[in-house]
Amino acid sequence: MFIKKLHINIITFFCVSILNVSCSDITTKDEIDMKVEQLVKMMTLEEKVGQMTQVDHRYLEKKSDIKKYFLGSLLSGGGSVPDTNNVRSWVRMYNEYQSFALETRLKIPIIYGIDAVHGHNNVLNATIFPHNIGLGCSNDEDLVRRISAATAREVQATGLDWTFAPCVAVAQDERWGRTYESFSEDPDIVTRLGNASIQGYQGSSLDQPNTILACAKHYVGDGNTIYGTGMHGKIDRGDVLLDEKELRSKYIKPFKEAIDNNVGSIMVSYNSWQSKKLHGHKYLIDEVLKKELKFNGFVVSDWAAIDEIDKNYKKSIIQAVNAGIDMVMVPGQFIESANSYIDFIELLKESIQDGSIKMDRIDDAVSRILNIKYSMGLFEKPLKKFNKVNDLGSDKNRAIARESVKKSVVLLKNNNILPIRKNTRNILVAGEHADNIGYQCGGWSIWWQGGSGKITKGTSILDGIKSHTGKNINLSYSKSGDVDKNTDLIIVAIGEKPYAEMNGDRESLELSEDDIELVNKLSKSGKPIVMILISGRPMILEPILDKCDAILAAWLPGSEGAGISDVLFGDYSPTAKLSFTWPKNMKQIPINFGDTNYDPLYRFGHGLTFKD
Ligand code: BGC
Ligand code: BGC
């Protein structure tokens, strides 16, 4: 025993010395492969299993478990922040965790992932960009590339390495709570913008200074589940019934191109394909993604998603890893009934020891993870500095966000009322959504489900309007819509309140009674009304359509509400076009371009400009 231990230590000393030679000259792919091979040979079973385990930092029982269990990765799920949510605390937190990893025998650094899905949205005072649905309407690859590059800088400012984005879902049914995470109902738009996004995050190569690792998600069929087959009898995490040909042409396509664009990681979807959970789907993960499409990065599971494969956790682990999942987002005991990472680690070890999972599969998983860590230069620079902190929420990035807002606002209807005329004297702004940064940011903003009010730094729609109105305009705000007789123009903002994932699944997309009542009340004044809709998807406009002289779909614009007033006041003539079909009523849903009897309220591609 002692001799064996001594032997390992001598080898370790020798090899770690080799592996730690400056990585600057280890840049070619072959050299990295060689390093990975050597390292994997040195690793014990425990070290390999740890490398495949990802824990949410909130659920670490002890910080030193990173060292004890050789954890390969940590994540911050929605709202999983350091004790003080500011940029410096993030860097300190990262370094503290990383230091535990560096105390292990082989000093393999952790990789830290987060949902920076519309900017670095968990971090207080970061720039929050529009959700993907708005960017899909801008249909502007250059813009999306710049947004992702700006987000990469903000993620780096906090020390983190990896974003779980872009989401390349192709949403077909707006009742789905994740519709806003999808660029479009059209796979071509999704594919192009998904690629632009990957290029923005990862740059030309992962070892470049301002890049982070991207993660195309969720593989595969995301956005095509049938209403009624999902969680709580709704749609999220449901079943996709497409045949293989359609699955390939619409849903595998964005992943194929993401792979051609060198995406470094891919996250598996909670959904099933023809009643079989994707997380245990060997054909789609191992055969198609890895062998056929030659994906060389690593596959990560979704949040506790392997638990849904089988009631028996060990069986779930065996099926998931054998299907080709390389890293498991365990992520810890977020509710009492959830599995702990300690159980996961024990059961994965047991499954390897009893032959249920072959060592080749484990070595493949670990090699893929290490390969990315080497490519990113993590071994060379595992600890982060504070030298990028000023990039968080910088003016430069806020300017890109404001630009992206004005480019994603779709002018649905305009009875010659916009842009606001220069001689307008009295403007009334109404509606709770007009002055609520939380509402305009939507889900995945500071908290998983988003929030209400001044949740972070930004400008509300009202703030934006204020910045445009000089001395000549009297501006008043009445949440509840009390109209003064001198009012010349009413701007009312209504819409959805924030939600994420299954919490946004809705059987009906009718406007709330309060919103309808508010517009009716305003309409009684006989004054012209501009309506701004804040929502994660098209909603049924029928009850108020004729009461509004102009309608703008502003989606979930994020922290820079002033981009909306740039359009209202004519500084920017709208260019955005619907990347989703807008239904007339609930009976039409799901409705998508190309359907037979296609007769929506607004067609896919609709969007007015001021020249129309
Ligand atoms: C979501 C993913 C997300 C992960 C980590 C899951 O519930 O489906 O999109 O990346 O949580 O927060
Ligand atoms: C986390 C999210 C995650 C979700 C999944 C939440 O507690 O914060 O990131 O996506 O759980 O259920």
XYZ file of C-alpha atoms and ligand atoms in Angstrom:
636
model
C 0.000 0.000 0.000
C 2.697 2.425 1.080
C 4.887 1.482 -1.870
C 1.963 1.930 -4.237
C 1.273 5.358 -2.802
C 4.916 6.359 -3.039
C 4.991 5.150 -6.594
C 1.954 7.282 -7.510
C 3.514 10.273 -5.804
C 6.771 9.984 -7.725
C 4.919 9.642 -11.016
C 2.686 12.538 -10.036
C 5.623 14.765 -9.241
C 7.279 13.940 -12.522
C 4.184 14.314 -14.656
C 2.726 17.393 -12.969
C 6.070 19.051 -13.583
C 5.789 18.255 -17.278
C 2.143 19.296 -17.484
C 2.814 22.596 -15.827
C 5.498 23.708 -18.243
C 4.286 26.937 -19.704
C 1.318 26.206 -21.890
C 2.147 29.127 -24.156
C 3.986 26.834 -26.504
C 1.312 24.166 -26.202
C -1.122 25.582 -28.638
C -1.576 23.073 -31.393
C -4.384 20.605 -31.258
C -2.009 17.640 -31.290
C -0.049 18.990 -28.383
C -3.198 19.497 -26.356
C -4.341 15.975 -27.215
C -1.030 14.673 -25.987
C -1.236 16.585 -22.715
C -4.771 15.327 -22.157
C -3.763 11.753 -22.827
C -0.915 11.941 -20.353
C -3.068 13.552 -17.709
C -5.912 11.040 -18.060
C -3.414 8.201 -17.657
C -2.372 9.637 -14.331
C -5.873 10.124 -12.964
C -7.453 7.868 -10.363
C -11.056 6.749 -10.639
C -12.065 9.353 -8.041
C -10.348 12.110 -9.977
C -12.094 11.123 -13.187
C -15.510 10.918 -11.580
C -14.988 14.309 -9.942
C -14.056 15.832 -13.284
C -17.451 14.778 -14.649
C -19.379 16.332 -11.747
C -20.845 19.842 -11.788
C -22.338 21.373 -8.627
C -24.196 24.658 -8.082
C -22.011 26.563 -5.618
C -25.092 27.213 -3.430
C -25.371 23.504 -2.730
C -21.756 22.770 -1.840
C -21.939 21.200 1.597
C -18.420 22.397 2.262
C -16.241 24.498 0.010
C -13.428 22.012 0.632
C -15.556 19.343 -1.106
C -14.131 20.767 -4.332
C -10.797 19.371 -3.211
C -12.113 16.272 -1.461
C -14.167 15.094 -4.457
C -11.944 16.577 -7.197
C -14.920 18.462 -8.633
C -14.428 19.436 -12.270
C -16.979 22.203 -12.500
C -19.212 24.593 -10.606
C -22.175 26.544 -11.845
C -24.400 29.384 -10.830
C -28.009 28.602 -11.683
C -30.540 31.435 -11.925
C -30.068 33.707 -8.892
C -27.082 31.760 -7.559
C -24.854 34.659 -6.602
C -22.093 35.423 -4.060
C -23.049 36.848 -0.647
C -22.664 40.344 -2.013
C -23.719 40.585 -5.616
C -21.058 42.866 -7.021
C -18.390 42.326 -9.606
C -15.462 42.102 -7.205
C -17.197 39.567 -4.979
C -17.712 37.352 -8.010
C -13.994 37.401 -8.778
C -13.148 36.682 -5.139
C -15.666 33.838 -5.000
C -14.279 32.303 -8.182
C -10.723 32.463 -6.926
C -11.625 30.981 -3.582
C -13.239 27.952 -5.237
C -10.464 27.651 -7.772
C -7.868 27.613 -4.997
C -9.417 24.431 -3.603
C -9.083 22.784 -7.010
C -5.462 23.889 -7.207
C -4.762 22.160 -3.895
C -5.537 18.765 -5.421
C -2.808 16.349 -6.462
C -3.067 17.119 -10.174
C -4.107 20.753 -9.803
C -6.770 20.482 -12.472
C -8.689 23.778 -12.519
C -12.474 23.905 -12.283
C -14.498 25.462 -15.087
C -17.284 27.755 -13.857
C -20.519 28.067 -15.878
C -23.487 30.441 -15.673
C -26.627 31.357 -17.597
C -25.457 34.590 -19.200
C -28.338 34.308 -21.641
C -29.126 37.983 -22.300
C -26.039 39.645 -20.956
C -24.487 38.591 -17.643
C -27.994 38.637 -16.242
C -27.427 37.276 -12.712
C -24.989 40.000 -11.810
C -26.233 43.237 -10.306
C -25.687 46.220 -12.619
C -24.542 44.158 -15.588
C -25.865 45.174 -19.003
C -29.059 43.273 -19.763
C -29.715 42.797 -23.465
C -33.055 41.916 -25.092
C -34.065 38.267 -24.855
C -33.517 36.203 -27.997
C -37.031 36.665 -29.369
C -36.317 40.381 -29.897
C -32.914 39.686 -31.407
C -34.558 37.241 -33.802
C -36.739 40.116 -35.049
C -33.639 42.261 -35.585
C -32.290 39.350 -37.626
C -28.908 41.047 -37.475
C -25.936 38.716 -37.199
C -23.412 41.481 -36.677
C -25.466 42.872 -33.794
C -25.825 39.455 -32.144
C -22.080 38.864 -32.508
C -21.352 42.187 -30.792
C -23.862 41.498 -28.013
C -22.279 38.122 -27.275
C -18.764 39.572 -27.382
C -19.863 42.301 -24.948
C -21.441 39.636 -22.716
C -18.226 37.604 -22.843
C -16.322 40.620 -21.530
C -18.809 41.084 -18.694
C -18.615 37.391 -17.777
C -14.824 37.662 -17.777
C -15.040 40.752 -15.605
C -16.466 38.485 -12.883
C -13.842 35.798 -13.492
C -16.193 33.169 -14.918
C -15.399 30.940 -17.881
C -18.502 29.610 -19.525
C -22.038 30.629 -20.504
C -24.944 28.254 -21.050
C -25.859 30.037 -24.263
C -26.921 30.369 -27.025
C -30.290 28.687 -26.823
C -30.989 27.469 -30.358
C -34.551 26.337 -29.701
C -36.949 26.653 -32.617
C -40.178 27.430 -30.758
C -43.376 26.415 -32.535
C -45.994 26.894 -29.859
C -46.142 30.240 -28.043
C -47.795 28.692 -25.022
C -44.304 27.453 -24.119
C -42.722 29.434 -21.259
C -39.359 29.471 -23.008
C -40.562 30.997 -26.278
C -38.589 34.176 -25.586
C -35.357 32.182 -25.370
C -35.851 31.229 -29.015
C -34.738 33.544 -31.824
C -37.462 32.395 -34.176
C -39.961 29.788 -35.311
C -37.740 29.550 -38.399
C -34.711 27.227 -38.148
C -32.680 29.345 -40.592
C -32.858 32.467 -38.439
C -32.072 30.395 -35.350
C -29.088 28.785 -37.051
C -27.609 32.044 -38.328
C -28.057 33.974 -35.096
C -26.933 30.979 -33.031
C -23.693 30.913 -35.008
C -23.193 34.663 -34.671
C -23.656 34.297 -30.957
C -21.112 31.478 -30.667
C -18.620 33.573 -32.640
C -19.202 36.485 -30.259
C -18.640 34.403 -27.118
C -15.776 32.237 -28.314
C -14.055 34.664 -30.714
C -11.632 33.148 -33.181
C -10.234 30.794 -30.567
C -10.867 29.905 -26.953
C -7.442 30.976 -25.750
C -7.954 34.565 -26.897
C -8.093 37.003 -23.959
C -11.715 38.155 -24.154
C -13.480 34.918 -24.925
C -15.574 32.491 -22.921
C -16.845 29.013 -23.653
C -20.278 28.879 -25.325
C -22.882 26.129 -24.947
C -25.454 25.445 -27.648
C -28.664 24.247 -25.976
C -30.907 22.314 -25.666
C -30.164 19.234 -27.749
C -32.524 18.388 -29.442
C -36.096 19.139 -30.497
C -36.226 22.126 -28.128
C -39.351 24.138 -28.942
C -41.258 21.348 -30.622
C -42.876 19.620 -27.672
C -46.602 18.991 -27.887
C -48.864 20.884 -25.491
C -50.158 18.450 -22.879
C -47.105 16.154 -22.865
C -44.928 18.278 -20.571
C -44.561 19.085 -16.898
C -47.866 19.498 -15.033
C -49.683 18.457 -18.227
C -48.347 21.505 -20.051
C -45.516 21.863 -22.557
C -42.051 22.448 -21.030
C -40.020 19.214 -20.793
C -42.578 17.471 -23.001
C -42.459 15.110 -25.955
C -41.394 15.786 -29.558
C -43.163 13.604 -32.077
C -41.445 14.643 -35.316
C -40.078 11.959 -37.602
C -36.306 11.762 -37.918
C -36.189 13.609 -41.221
C -37.911 16.669 -39.769
C -35.986 16.446 -36.523
C -32.815 16.630 -38.588
C -33.839 19.421 -40.956
C -35.295 21.730 -38.290
C -33.675 20.840 -34.998
C -30.379 19.061 -35.587
C -29.437 21.653 -38.198
C -28.574 24.522 -35.765
C -26.401 22.098 -33.772
C -24.640 20.830 -36.876
C -23.683 24.377 -37.777
C -22.776 25.209 -34.193
C -20.326 22.299 -34.336
C -18.922 23.603 -37.626
C -18.447 26.892 -35.756
C -16.431 25.092 -33.072
C -18.902 25.390 -30.232
C -17.102 23.900 -27.229
C -20.050 22.493 -25.279
C -23.617 21.345 -25.884
C -26.385 20.953 -23.296
C -28.949 18.185 -23.597
C -32.677 18.950 -23.498
C -35.107 17.914 -20.794
C -37.543 16.874 -23.508
C -38.177 13.462 -25.022
C -38.169 12.384 -28.630
C -40.986 9.965 -29.388
C -41.403 9.343 -25.660
C -37.746 8.605 -24.943
C -35.868 11.091 -22.734
C -33.048 12.829 -24.551
C -30.805 12.506 -21.503
C -30.625 8.767 -22.019
C -30.664 8.813 -25.811
C -27.546 7.015 -27.020
C -28.528 7.212 -30.667
C -29.006 10.993 -30.709
C -26.085 11.870 -28.433
C -23.423 9.302 -29.117
C -24.234 8.206 -32.658
C -25.545 11.398 -34.224
C -23.960 14.251 -32.279
C -20.571 12.790 -31.523
C -19.897 10.223 -34.248
C -21.824 11.524 -37.244
C -21.560 15.279 -36.648
C -18.082 14.907 -35.160
C -18.689 16.993 -32.061
C -15.369 17.077 -30.204
C -16.329 19.338 -27.297
C -18.159 18.018 -24.231
C -21.819 17.298 -23.591
C -23.309 18.612 -20.353
C -26.628 17.512 -18.909
C -29.306 19.983 -17.843
C -30.170 20.799 -14.210
C -30.873 17.491 -12.388
C -32.230 16.277 -15.716
C -30.719 12.803 -15.588
C -32.876 12.188 -12.503
C -35.899 12.107 -14.802
C -34.628 9.123 -16.819
C -35.410 6.434 -14.259
C -36.755 6.250 -10.709
C -33.581 4.437 -9.734
C -30.805 7.051 -9.661
C -28.025 4.587 -10.391
C -29.836 3.390 -13.509
C -30.284 7.014 -14.588
C -26.569 7.659 -14.186
C -25.637 4.557 -16.160
C -28.002 5.382 -18.982
C -26.979 9.043 -19.184
C -23.240 8.430 -19.193
C -23.505 5.515 -21.611
C -25.655 7.678 -23.884
C -22.720 10.080 -24.136
C -23.174 12.727 -21.454
C -19.727 13.859 -20.325
C -20.464 16.241 -17.475
C -23.471 15.941 -15.197
C -25.100 19.091 -13.778
C -26.038 17.292 -10.590
C -26.406 20.163 -9.266
C -26.853 19.324 -5.524
C -29.707 19.212 -3.032
C -31.715 22.232 -4.162
C -34.798 20.596 -2.700
C -34.813 17.919 -0.065
C -35.726 15.155 -2.475
C -32.967 16.048 -4.956
C -29.881 13.886 -5.224
C -26.697 15.064 -3.593
C -23.444 15.214 -5.513
C -21.969 12.866 -2.944
C -24.524 10.197 -3.901
C -23.912 10.905 -7.564
C -20.171 10.448 -7.164
C -20.581 7.215 -5.183
C -23.036 5.712 -7.655
C -21.027 6.701 -10.708
C -17.945 5.088 -9.163
C -19.917 1.982 -8.333
C -21.269 1.768 -11.891
C -17.753 1.865 -13.300
C -16.456 -0.675 -10.812
C -19.247 -3.151 -11.539
C -18.720 -2.772 -15.282
C -22.012 -1.049 -16.073
C -20.010 1.827 -17.543
C -16.768 1.040 -19.344
C -13.566 2.879 -18.516
C -13.220 3.878 -22.184
C -16.417 5.912 -21.925
C -15.177 7.616 -18.766
C -11.812 8.389 -20.329
C -13.575 9.839 -23.357
C -15.750 12.080 -21.156
C -12.817 13.275 -19.052
C -10.610 13.835 -22.109
C -13.241 16.038 -23.734
C -13.556 18.185 -20.609
C -9.793 18.499 -20.144
C -9.331 19.283 -23.790
C -11.561 22.330 -23.464
C -9.857 23.389 -20.239
C -6.460 23.250 -21.965
C -7.774 25.047 -25.054
C -9.065 27.862 -22.873
C -5.708 28.310 -21.170
C -7.270 27.488 -17.800
C -4.270 25.447 -16.665
C -2.026 28.411 -17.339
C -4.203 31.063 -15.733
C -6.614 29.441 -13.308
C -6.884 32.452 -11.001
C -8.502 35.675 -12.108
C -7.535 39.283 -11.631
C -9.644 42.369 -11.021
C -8.367 44.102 -14.136
C -11.581 43.676 -16.136
C -14.116 44.776 -13.529
C -14.862 48.037 -15.333
C -16.273 46.118 -18.290
C -19.321 45.148 -16.234
C -22.254 47.329 -17.253
C -19.908 49.685 -19.121
C -21.276 52.617 -21.119
C -19.947 50.952 -24.241
C -21.981 47.801 -23.601
C -25.096 49.760 -22.607
C -24.859 51.591 -25.930
C -24.889 48.226 -27.734
C -27.897 47.194 -25.645
C -29.782 50.386 -26.504
C -28.989 49.852 -30.164
C -30.253 46.277 -29.937
C -33.512 47.461 -28.344
C -34.327 49.891 -31.139
C -33.409 47.239 -33.704
C -35.668 44.608 -32.140
C -38.847 46.655 -31.588
C -41.452 45.644 -34.179
C -43.929 48.277 -35.304
C -47.050 46.164 -35.758
C -49.576 48.892 -36.463
C -49.369 52.635 -37.121
C -52.282 54.904 -38.038
C -49.935 57.695 -38.929
C -49.369 58.512 -35.268
C -45.679 57.583 -34.960
C -43.094 59.005 -34.887
C -44.383 61.434 -32.272
C -44.976 64.791 -33.943
C -42.696 67.675 -33.036
C -45.659 69.861 -32.037
C -46.963 67.414 -29.418
C -47.243 69.268 -26.105
C -48.825 66.977 -23.522
C -47.958 63.299 -23.263
C -49.447 60.907 -20.768
C -47.599 57.687 -20.045
C -49.671 54.910 -18.485
C -49.384 51.307 -17.364
C -47.251 49.505 -14.802
C -44.894 48.186 -17.477
C -43.880 51.713 -18.463
C -41.777 52.177 -15.361
C -40.595 48.751 -14.329
C -37.092 47.562 -15.170
C -37.823 44.117 -13.747
C -40.806 43.611 -16.068
C -38.943 44.780 -19.126
C -36.024 42.422 -18.357
C -38.271 39.343 -17.956
C -37.106 35.981 -16.578
C -33.428 35.116 -16.050
C -32.745 38.602 -14.684
C -31.007 38.798 -11.300
C -33.207 35.876 -10.214
C -34.201 32.766 -12.111
C -37.814 33.953 -12.458
C -36.939 37.655 -12.809
C -38.429 40.374 -10.616
C -40.336 43.635 -10.414
C -39.237 47.262 -10.102
C -35.716 48.594 -9.915
C -34.029 45.203 -9.772
C -30.818 46.502 -11.360
C -29.308 49.534 -13.050
C -31.055 50.607 -16.239
C -33.554 52.969 -17.821
C -37.250 52.203 -17.820
C -39.418 53.047 -20.826
C -40.559 56.148 -18.933
C -36.945 57.191 -18.215
C -36.247 56.854 -21.925
C -39.244 58.999 -22.852
C -38.159 61.610 -20.310
C -34.737 61.815 -21.912
C -36.397 62.696 -25.234
C -38.868 65.268 -24.023
C -37.379 68.712 -23.659
C -38.932 71.802 -22.116
C -41.626 71.949 -24.764
C -43.365 68.751 -23.737
C -45.335 68.216 -20.536
C -44.922 64.631 -19.517
C -47.054 62.945 -16.904
C -47.207 59.371 -15.701
C -50.311 57.665 -14.386
C -49.964 53.965 -13.743
C -53.705 53.540 -13.632
C -54.433 55.694 -16.682
C -56.101 58.873 -15.436
C -56.281 61.124 -18.485
C -56.041 64.894 -18.205
C -58.199 66.838 -20.679
C -55.136 68.589 -22.145
C -53.473 65.317 -23.110
C -52.459 65.161 -26.786
C -51.075 61.632 -26.836
C -51.194 58.546 -24.621
C -48.375 56.020 -24.483
C -49.402 52.906 -22.583
C -47.187 49.923 -21.767
C -48.849 46.627 -20.859
C -47.968 42.952 -21.060
C -46.605 39.942 -19.226
C -44.957 39.711 -15.841
C -41.624 37.855 -15.645
C -41.361 34.060 -15.670
C -38.862 31.375 -16.645
C -39.162 27.845 -17.986
C -42.235 25.823 -16.930
C -43.550 28.723 -14.866
C -44.268 30.519 -18.122
C -46.265 27.694 -19.707
C -49.760 29.125 -20.351
C -52.865 27.665 -21.794
C -54.095 31.096 -22.814
C -52.188 34.065 -24.186
C -55.030 36.514 -23.724
C -54.055 39.872 -22.212
C -54.835 40.242 -18.518
C -58.194 41.719 -17.567
C -56.379 44.623 -15.915
C -54.568 45.467 -19.130
C -57.746 45.323 -21.207
C -59.547 47.472 -18.660
C -56.731 50.020 -18.668
C -56.754 50.385 -22.456
C -60.566 50.650 -22.443
C -60.403 53.371 -19.844
C -57.774 55.325 -21.822
C -59.728 54.857 -25.004
C -62.818 56.516 -23.504
C -60.858 59.789 -23.441
C -60.849 59.791 -27.228
C -57.136 60.669 -27.289
C -54.747 58.824 -29.634
C -53.081 55.789 -28.040
C -49.675 54.239 -28.679
C -49.477 50.819 -27.069
C -46.189 49.150 -26.191
C -46.411 45.447 -25.467
C -43.796 43.951 -23.134
C -43.991 40.195 -23.554
C -42.007 37.054 -24.144
C -44.228 36.054 -27.077
C -47.100 37.217 -29.271
C -50.303 37.752 -27.270
C -53.926 37.947 -28.340
C -54.555 41.595 -29.197
C -58.092 41.280 -30.466
C -59.938 43.016 -27.554
C -57.872 46.203 -27.815
C -56.660 46.190 -31.394
C -59.056 48.858 -32.647
C -58.530 51.027 -29.608
C -54.833 51.554 -30.264
C -53.592 53.840 -33.027
C -50.116 52.372 -32.965
C -48.793 49.110 -31.518
C -45.175 48.232 -30.826
C -44.006 44.759 -29.846
C -41.015 45.544 -27.641
C -40.565 41.917 -26.380
C -38.320 41.784 -23.292
C -35.892 44.584 -24.065
C -33.679 44.384 -20.968
C -32.043 47.195 -19.031
C -31.950 49.880 -21.733
C -35.552 51.075 -22.113
C -34.374 54.210 -23.902
C -34.038 52.179 -27.107
C -37.852 52.200 -27.263
C -38.106 55.968 -27.095
C -35.504 56.221 -29.881
C -38.204 54.647 -32.044
C -41.171 56.567 -30.573
C -39.552 59.934 -31.265
C -38.337 58.994 -34.722
C -34.586 58.937 -34.066
C -34.752 55.474 -35.521
C -37.157 54.193 -38.133
C -38.023 50.623 -37.102
C -36.367 47.840 -39.064
C -37.368 44.754 -37.056
C -39.585 42.113 -38.656
C -41.543 39.398 -36.857
C -39.517 36.214 -36.456
C -42.705 34.597 -35.099
C -46.191 34.472 -36.567
C -48.712 36.577 -34.636
C -52.000 34.698 -34.114
C -55.468 36.259 -34.180
C -56.876 34.097 -31.415
C -56.101 31.070 -29.249
C -57.781 28.696 -31.687
C -54.982 29.358 -34.166
C -52.187 28.291 -31.786
C -49.840 26.676 -32.669
C -49.412 28.632 -35.866
C -46.267 28.826 -37.961
C -45.228 30.121 -41.346
C -45.867 27.477 -43.979
C -48.975 26.012 -42.269
C -51.939 25.277 -44.467
C -54.747 27.859 -44.022
C -52.190 30.347 -42.718
C -54.257 33.388 -41.773
C -52.643 35.105 -38.777
C -53.136 38.623 -37.459
C -49.596 39.511 -38.532
C -47.569 37.288 -40.797
C -44.064 36.053 -40.125
C -41.815 38.850 -41.475
C -44.332 41.632 -40.795
C -42.975 44.912 -39.447
C -43.684 48.511 -40.487
C -41.214 51.331 -40.886
C -41.920 55.057 -40.809
C -41.747 55.120 -44.577
C -44.720 52.738 -44.909
C -32.316 25.177 -17.792
C -31.045 25.481 -18.550
C -30.056 26.177 -17.673
C -29.822 25.373 -16.413
C -28.849 26.002 -15.449
C -32.046 24.546 -16.459
O -33.211 24.452 -15.699
O -33.133 24.339 -18.583
O -31.337 26.226 -19.701
O -28.873 26.387 -18.377
O -31.043 25.197 -15.741
O -29.407 27.073 -14.792
C -32.068 27.350 -10.620
C -32.138 27.505 -12.120
C -32.550 26.226 -12.709
C -33.840 25.734 -12.093
C -34.269 24.416 -12.638
C -33.391 26.875 -10.082
O -33.329 26.720 -8.710
O -31.673 28.537 -10.026
O -30.947 27.926 -12.665
O -32.676 26.364 -14.080
O -33.760 25.682 -10.691
O -35.369 23.870 -12.017
